[in-house]
mmCIF file of C-alpha atoms in Angstrom:
data_model
loop_
_atom_site.group_PDB
_atom_site.id
_atom_site.type_symbol
_atom_site.label_atom_id
_atom_site.label_comp_id
_atom_site.label_asym_id
_atom_site.label_seq_id
_atom_site.Cartn_x
_atom_site.Cartn_y
_atom_site.Cartn_z
ATOM 1 C CA THR A 992 163.290 60.363 28.705
ATOM 2 C CA GLN A 993 159.990 57.949 29.215
ATOM 3 C CA LEU A 994 161.469 54.067 28.985
ATOM 4 C CA LEU A 995 159.989 52.111 26.355
ATOM 5 C CA GLU A 996 159.845 48.114 26.963
ATOM 6 C CA GLN A 997 159.881 45.851 23.948
ATOM 7 C CA SER A 998 159.299 42.265 24.554
ATOM 8 C CA PRO A 999 160.264 39.667 23.594
ATOM 9 C CA GLN A 1000 163.922 41.034 23.101
ATOM 10 C CA PHE A 1001 164.736 37.893 20.980
ATOM 11 C CA LEU A 1002 162.278 35.366 19.199
ATOM 12 C CA SER A 1003 162.856 33.152 16.520
ATOM 13 C CA ILE A 1004 159.808 31.253 14.626
ATOM 14 C CA GLN A 1005 159.486 29.387 11.151
ATOM 15 C CA GLU A 1006 158.468 30.271 8.196
ATOM 16 C CA GLY A 1007 154.279 30.493 7.955
ATOM 17 C CA GLU A 1008 154.242 31.029 11.822
ATOM 18 C CA ASN A 1009 152.696 33.939 13.542
ATOM 19 C CA LEU A 1010 154.025 36.601 15.999
ATOM 20 C CA THR A 1011 153.301 39.305 17.913
ATOM 21 C CA VAL A 1012 156.016 41.534 19.765
ATOM 22 C CA TYR A 1013 155.119 44.164 22.750
ATOM 23 C CA CYS A 1014 156.518 47.944 23.453
ATOM 24 C CA ASN A 1015 154.794 49.103 26.826
ATOM 25 C CA SER A 1016 155.435 52.139 28.902
ATOM 26 C CA SER A 1017 154.182 54.063 32.108
ATOM 27 C CA SER A 1018 154.224 57.114 29.849
ATOM 28 C CA VAL A 1019 151.865 58.623 27.063
ATOM 29 C CA PHE A 1020 152.635 59.476 24.193
ATOM 30 C CA SER A 1021 151.265 61.510 21.795
ATOM 31 C CA SER A 1022 151.860 59.495 18.474
ATOM 32 C CA LEU A 1023 154.214 56.456 18.427
ATOM 33 C CA GLN A 1024 156.142 54.370 15.555
ATOM 34 C CA TRP A 1025 157.460 50.977 14.463
ATOM 35 C CA TYR A 1026 160.526 50.673 12.935
ATOM 36 C CA ARG A 1027 162.496 47.904 11.397
ATOM 37 C CA GLN A 1028 166.271 47.836 11.095
ATOM 38 C CA GLU A 1029 168.692 45.282 9.325
ATOM 39 C CA PRO A 1030 171.808 44.737 10.038
ATOM 40 C CA GLY A 1031 174.292 47.832 8.918
ATOM 41 C CA GLU A 1032 171.755 49.834 8.188
ATOM 42 C CA GLY A 1033 169.621 52.681 9.133
ATOM 43 C CA PRO A 1034 166.187 52.440 10.866
ATOM 44 C CA VAL A 1035 163.162 52.609 8.361
ATOM 45 C CA LEU A 1036 159.782 53.598 9.148
ATOM 46 C CA LEU A 1037 156.932 51.140 8.796
ATOM 47 C CA VAL A 1038 153.983 52.783 10.969
ATOM 48 C CA THR A 1039 152.833 55.173 12.967
ATOM 49 C CA VAL A 1040 150.296 55.570 15.476
ATOM 50 C CA VAL A 1041 148.617 58.868 16.603
ATOM 51 C CA THR A 1042 144.951 57.588 17.833
ATOM 52 C CA GLY A 1043 144.323 55.251 21.019
ATOM 53 C CA GLY A 1044 142.819 52.181 19.727
ATOM 54 C CA GLU A 1045 144.232 52.802 16.412
ATOM 55 C CA VAL A 1046 144.752 49.671 14.294
ATOM 56 C CA LYS A 1047 146.976 49.838 11.302
ATOM 57 C CA LYS A 1048 147.832 47.124 9.074
ATOM 58 C CA LEU A 1049 150.422 46.417 6.372
ATOM 59 C CA LYS A 1050 150.184 43.529 4.198
ATOM 60 C CA ARG A 1051 150.371 41.321 6.665
ATOM 61 C CA LEU A 1052 151.667 43.110 10.039
ATOM 62 C CA THR A 1053 149.037 44.816 11.813
ATOM 63 C CA PHE A 1054 149.879 47.379 14.522
ATOM 64 C CA GLN A 1055 147.482 48.448 17.872
ATOM 65 C CA PHE A 1056 148.075 51.504 20.283
ATOM 66 C CA GLY A 1057 146.305 50.625 23.307
ATOM 67 C CA ASP A 1058 143.544 52.549 24.474
ATOM 68 C CA ALA A 1059 145.435 54.725 26.626
ATOM 69 C CA ARG A 1060 147.802 55.526 23.902
ATOM 70 C CA LYS A 1061 151.191 53.765 26.479
ATOM 71 C CA ASP A 1062 151.622 51.044 24.593
ATOM 72 C CA SER A 1063 151.275 49.291 21.149
ATOM 73 C CA SER A 1064 151.752 45.843 19.349
ATOM 74 C CA LEU A 1065 152.728 44.676 16.650
ATOM 75 C CA HIS A 1066 151.507 41.422 15.156
ATOM 76 C CA ILE A 1067 152.787 39.386 11.974
ATOM 77 C CA THR A 1068 150.448 36.983 10.190
ATOM 78 C CA ALA A 1069 152.207 34.279 8.030
ATOM 79 C CA ALA A 1070 156.125 35.263 8.608
ATOM 80 C CA GLN A 1071 158.708 34.927 5.785
ATOM 81 C CA PRO A 1072 162.054 34.779 6.047
ATOM 82 C CA GLY A 1073 161.655 38.592 4.734
ATOM 83 C CA ASP A 1074 160.364 39.916 7.746
ATOM 84 C CA THR A 1075 163.855 39.042 9.820
ATOM 85 C CA GLY A 1076 165.036 42.037 11.350
ATOM 86 C CA LEU A 1077 165.167 44.383 14.701
ATOM 87 C CA TYR A 1078 161.527 45.709 14.838
ATOM 88 C CA LEU A 1079 162.138 48.877 16.932
ATOM 89 C CA CYS A 1080 159.838 51.331 18.797
ATOM 90 C CA ALA A 1081 159.211 54.760 19.317
ATOM 91 C CA GLY A 1082 157.536 57.422 21.100
ATOM 92 C CA ALA A 1083 157.247 61.139 20.958
ATOM 93 C CA ASP A 1084 157.286 62.319 24.449
ATOM 94 C CA GLY A 1085 156.268 66.175 25.329
ATOM 95 C CA ASN A 1086 159.927 67.157 24.882
ATOM 96 C CA ASN A 1087 160.604 67.435 21.324
ATOM 97 C CA ARG A 1088 161.971 64.250 20.944
ATOM 98 C CA LEU A 1089 162.003 60.757 20.386
ATOM 99 C CA ALA A 1090 162.623 57.689 22.716
ATOM 100 C CA PHE A 1091 163.029 54.301 21.126
ATOM 101 C CA GLY A 1092 162.739 50.847 22.989
ATOM 102 C CA LYS A 1093 166.098 48.152 22.381
ATOM 103 C CA GLY A 1094 163.882 46.356 20.075
ATOM 104 C CA ASN A 1095 162.341 43.142 19.343
ATOM 105 C CA GLN A 1096 164.917 41.018 17.511
ATOM 106 C CA VAL A 1097 163.221 38.991 15.036
ATOM 107 C CA VAL A 1098 164.430 35.893 13.066
ATOM 108 C CA VAL A 1099 162.085 33.966 10.896
ATOM 109 C CA ILE A 1100 163.532 30.366 9.924
ATOM 110 C CA PRO A 1101 162.741 29.055 6.266
ATOM 111 C CA GLU B 844 165.816 60.727 -4.684
ATOM 112 C CA ALA B 845 164.764 61.702 -0.725
ATOM 113 C CA GLN B 846 167.661 60.493 1.148
ATOM 114 C CA VAL B 847 169.825 61.315 4.693
ATOM 115 C CA THR B 848 173.433 61.220 4.091
ATOM 116 C CA GLN B 849 176.186 60.860 5.972
ATOM 117 C CA ASN B 850 179.729 60.728 6.018
ATOM 118 C CA PRO B 851 182.265 58.758 6.235
ATOM 119 C CA ARG B 852 180.444 55.593 6.633
ATOM 120 C CA TYR B 853 183.298 53.967 8.389
ATOM 121 C CA LEU B 854 185.840 55.561 10.537
ATOM 122 C CA ILE B 855 188.783 54.102 12.731
ATOM 123 C CA THR B 856 190.603 57.017 14.680
ATOM 124 C CA VAL B 857 192.531 57.513 17.841
ATOM 125 C CA THR B 858 191.935 59.087 21.171
ATOM 126 C CA GLY B 859 191.862 62.846 21.088
ATOM 127 C CA LYS B 860 192.015 63.352 17.245
ATOM 128 C CA LYS B 861 189.006 65.918 16.863
ATOM 129 C CA LEU B 862 186.758 64.595 13.875
ATOM 130 C CA THR B 863 183.401 65.480 12.427
ATOM 131 C CA VAL B 864 180.442 63.315 11.046
ATOM 132 C CA THR B 865 178.293 65.200 8.656
ATOM 133 C CA CYS B 866 174.910 64.460 8.152
ATOM 134 C CA SER B 867 172.355 66.070 5.107
ATOM 135 C CA GLN B 868 169.266 65.457 4.134
ATOM 136 C CA ASN B 869 167.547 66.949 0.789
ATOM 137 C CA MET B 870 163.732 67.016 2.103
ATOM 138 C CA ASN B 871 163.266 70.551 3.751
ATOM 139 C CA HIS B 872 162.887 68.780 7.313
ATOM 140 C CA GLU B 873 162.869 71.296 9.936
ATOM 141 C CA TYR B 874 163.992 68.553 12.970
ATOM 142 C CA MET B 875 167.412 66.750 12.565
ATOM 143 C CA SER B 876 168.632 64.431 15.089
ATOM 144 C CA TRP B 877 171.743 62.050 16.061
ATOM 145 C CA TYR B 878 171.284 58.953 17.967
ATOM 146 C CA ARG B 879 174.058 55.994 18.947
ATOM 147 C CA GLN B 880 173.317 52.665 19.152
ATOM 148 C CA ASP B 881 175.103 50.414 21.123
ATOM 149 C CA PRO B 882 174.293 46.330 22.026
ATOM 150 C CA GLY B 883 171.812 46.522 24.649
ATOM 151 C CA LEU B 884 171.333 50.298 25.085
ATOM 152 C CA GLY B 885 169.345 50.422 22.135
ATOM 153 C CA LEU B 886 169.279 54.088 20.385
ATOM 154 C CA ARG B 887 169.639 56.762 22.189
ATOM 155 C CA GLN B 888 169.359 60.480 21.605
ATOM 156 C CA ILE B 889 172.640 62.726 21.202
ATOM 157 C CA TYR B 890 171.253 66.010 20.268
ATOM 158 C CA TYR B 891 168.647 67.697 17.863
ATOM 159 C CA SER B 892 167.811 70.688 16.213
ATOM 160 C CA MET B 893 164.083 72.210 15.949
ATOM 161 C CA ASN B 894 165.282 74.364 13.223
ATOM 162 C CA VAL B 895 168.658 76.772 12.086
ATOM 163 C CA GLU B 896 170.445 77.662 15.075
ATOM 164 C CA VAL B 897 168.294 75.955 17.369
ATOM 165 C CA THR B 898 169.620 72.951 18.930
ATOM 166 C CA ASP B 899 169.371 71.097 22.360
ATOM 167 C CA LYS B 900 170.408 68.118 24.059
ATOM 168 C CA GLY B 901 169.377 64.662 24.113
ATOM 169 C CA ASP B 902 169.929 61.790 26.484
ATOM 170 C CA VAL B 903 173.268 61.355 26.016
ATOM 171 C CA PRO B 904 175.591 64.452 24.816
ATOM 172 C CA GLU B 905 178.632 64.380 26.808
ATOM 173 C CA GLY B 906 181.561 64.735 24.544
ATOM 174 C CA TYR B 907 179.766 65.537 21.193
ATOM 175 C CA LYS B 908 179.237 69.196 19.674
ATOM 176 C CA VAL B 909 176.485 70.070 17.113
ATOM 177 C CA SER B 910 175.708 73.121 14.754
ATOM 178 C CA ARG B 911 172.810 73.909 12.610
ATOM 179 C CA LYS B 912 173.543 76.685 10.178
ATOM 180 C CA GLU B 913 171.816 75.367 7.371
ATOM 181 C CA LYS B 914 168.470 73.797 6.943
ATOM 182 C CA ARG B 915 169.918 70.909 5.118
ATOM 183 C CA ASN B 916 173.362 70.145 7.485
ATOM 184 C CA PHE B 917 173.865 68.693 10.976
ATOM 185 C CA PRO B 918 176.811 67.886 11.899
ATOM 186 C CA LEU B 919 178.000 65.830 14.584
ATOM 187 C CA ILE B 920 181.747 66.927 16.142
ATOM 188 C CA LEU B 921 183.768 64.260 18.254
ATOM 189 C CA GLU B 922 186.011 67.077 20.121
ATOM 190 C CA SER B 923 188.391 64.540 21.696
ATOM 191 C CA PRO B 924 186.948 61.286 21.039
ATOM 192 C CA SER B 925 187.794 58.239 23.538
ATOM 193 C CA PRO B 926 187.263 54.544 23.141
ATOM 194 C CA ASN B 927 183.792 54.994 24.856
ATOM 195 C CA GLN B 928 182.608 56.483 21.876
ATOM 196 C CA THR B 929 183.394 53.664 19.560
ATOM 197 C CA SER B 930 179.978 53.320 18.254
ATOM 198 C CA LEU B 931 177.481 53.278 15.674
ATOM 199 C CA TYR B 932 176.193 56.756 14.564
ATOM 200 C CA PHE B 933 172.951 57.623 12.837
ATOM 201 C CA CYS B 934 171.615 60.887 11.682
ATOM 202 C CA ALA B 935 167.910 61.161 11.299
ATOM 203 C CA SER B 936 165.324 64.259 9.820
ATOM 204 C CA THR B 937 161.944 65.070 10.771
ATOM 205 C CA LEU B 938 159.434 67.371 8.280
ATOM 206 C CA THR B 939 158.653 69.218 11.529
ATOM 207 C CA TRP B 940 157.933 68.667 14.925
ATOM 208 C CA THR B 941 155.558 70.578 16.454
ATOM 209 C CA PHE B 942 152.699 69.585 14.165
ATOM 210 C CA GLY B 943 153.501 66.166 12.794
ATOM 211 C CA ALA B 944 153.284 62.830 13.625
ATOM 212 C CA HIS B 945 157.070 62.768 14.153
ATOM 213 C CA GLU B 946 158.322 60.085 11.845
ATOM 214 C CA GLN B 947 162.087 59.735 11.629
ATOM 215 C CA PHE B 948 163.835 58.825 8.094
ATOM 216 C CA PHE B 949 167.062 57.730 9.028
ATOM 217 C CA GLY B 950 171.016 58.057 7.082
ATOM 218 C CA PRO B 951 172.479 55.100 6.411
ATOM 219 C CA GLY B 952 175.074 55.364 9.521
ATOM 220 C CA THR B 953 178.488 55.729 10.959
ATOM 221 C CA ARG B 954 180.761 53.002 12.116
ATOM 222 C CA LEU B 955 182.949 55.126 14.554
ATOM 223 C CA THR B 956 185.939 53.285 16.031
ATOM 224 C CA VAL B 957 188.291 54.803 18.838
ATOM 225 C CA LEU B 958 191.454 53.352 19.422
#
């Protein structure tokens, strides 16, 4: 299974600030997803990107898929405490499986 | 309500005592999967099933079994649990793998402790 590296591993910011987290791999993915997970709960899908260079927006969250479909970024504008959580990226490989990164733990301080 | 359910949500057991964690989805999804989540290691796939009677190993299948006799159910079986299987387990389903964008819907998780 391809390795997905997420950085930074942990990020703490003040409410109202912007942040960007990254998901990188040396492998090409047919699709890539971002999930958010809160403590004690299952991950919840935020977005799926399938086309190289694609940009999707979900309110204050902007997701970008790299041109070569190997990497992705998530940008949060004017972060709020409700954005606190573990952000996971996952890529579909050619073997009917989904590989997950270890996550970006984001804490937004009120 | 469309959902993936898992039972039990919490389980404490002893080494060697066989157990089954059930997983059920009501969305008519073809693809189902089991993951374990451990600190520092992230989510790792244990087994997956493309459809009824079709199962295959993920990244960490040792010590686990699965079956897919019906489309909606995908139980995870630990024949002889050991302490290194203490973990948080998630079941997930996807509408279809072949033609879809592979979005996974996760259950609420089962926290297993093996003493």
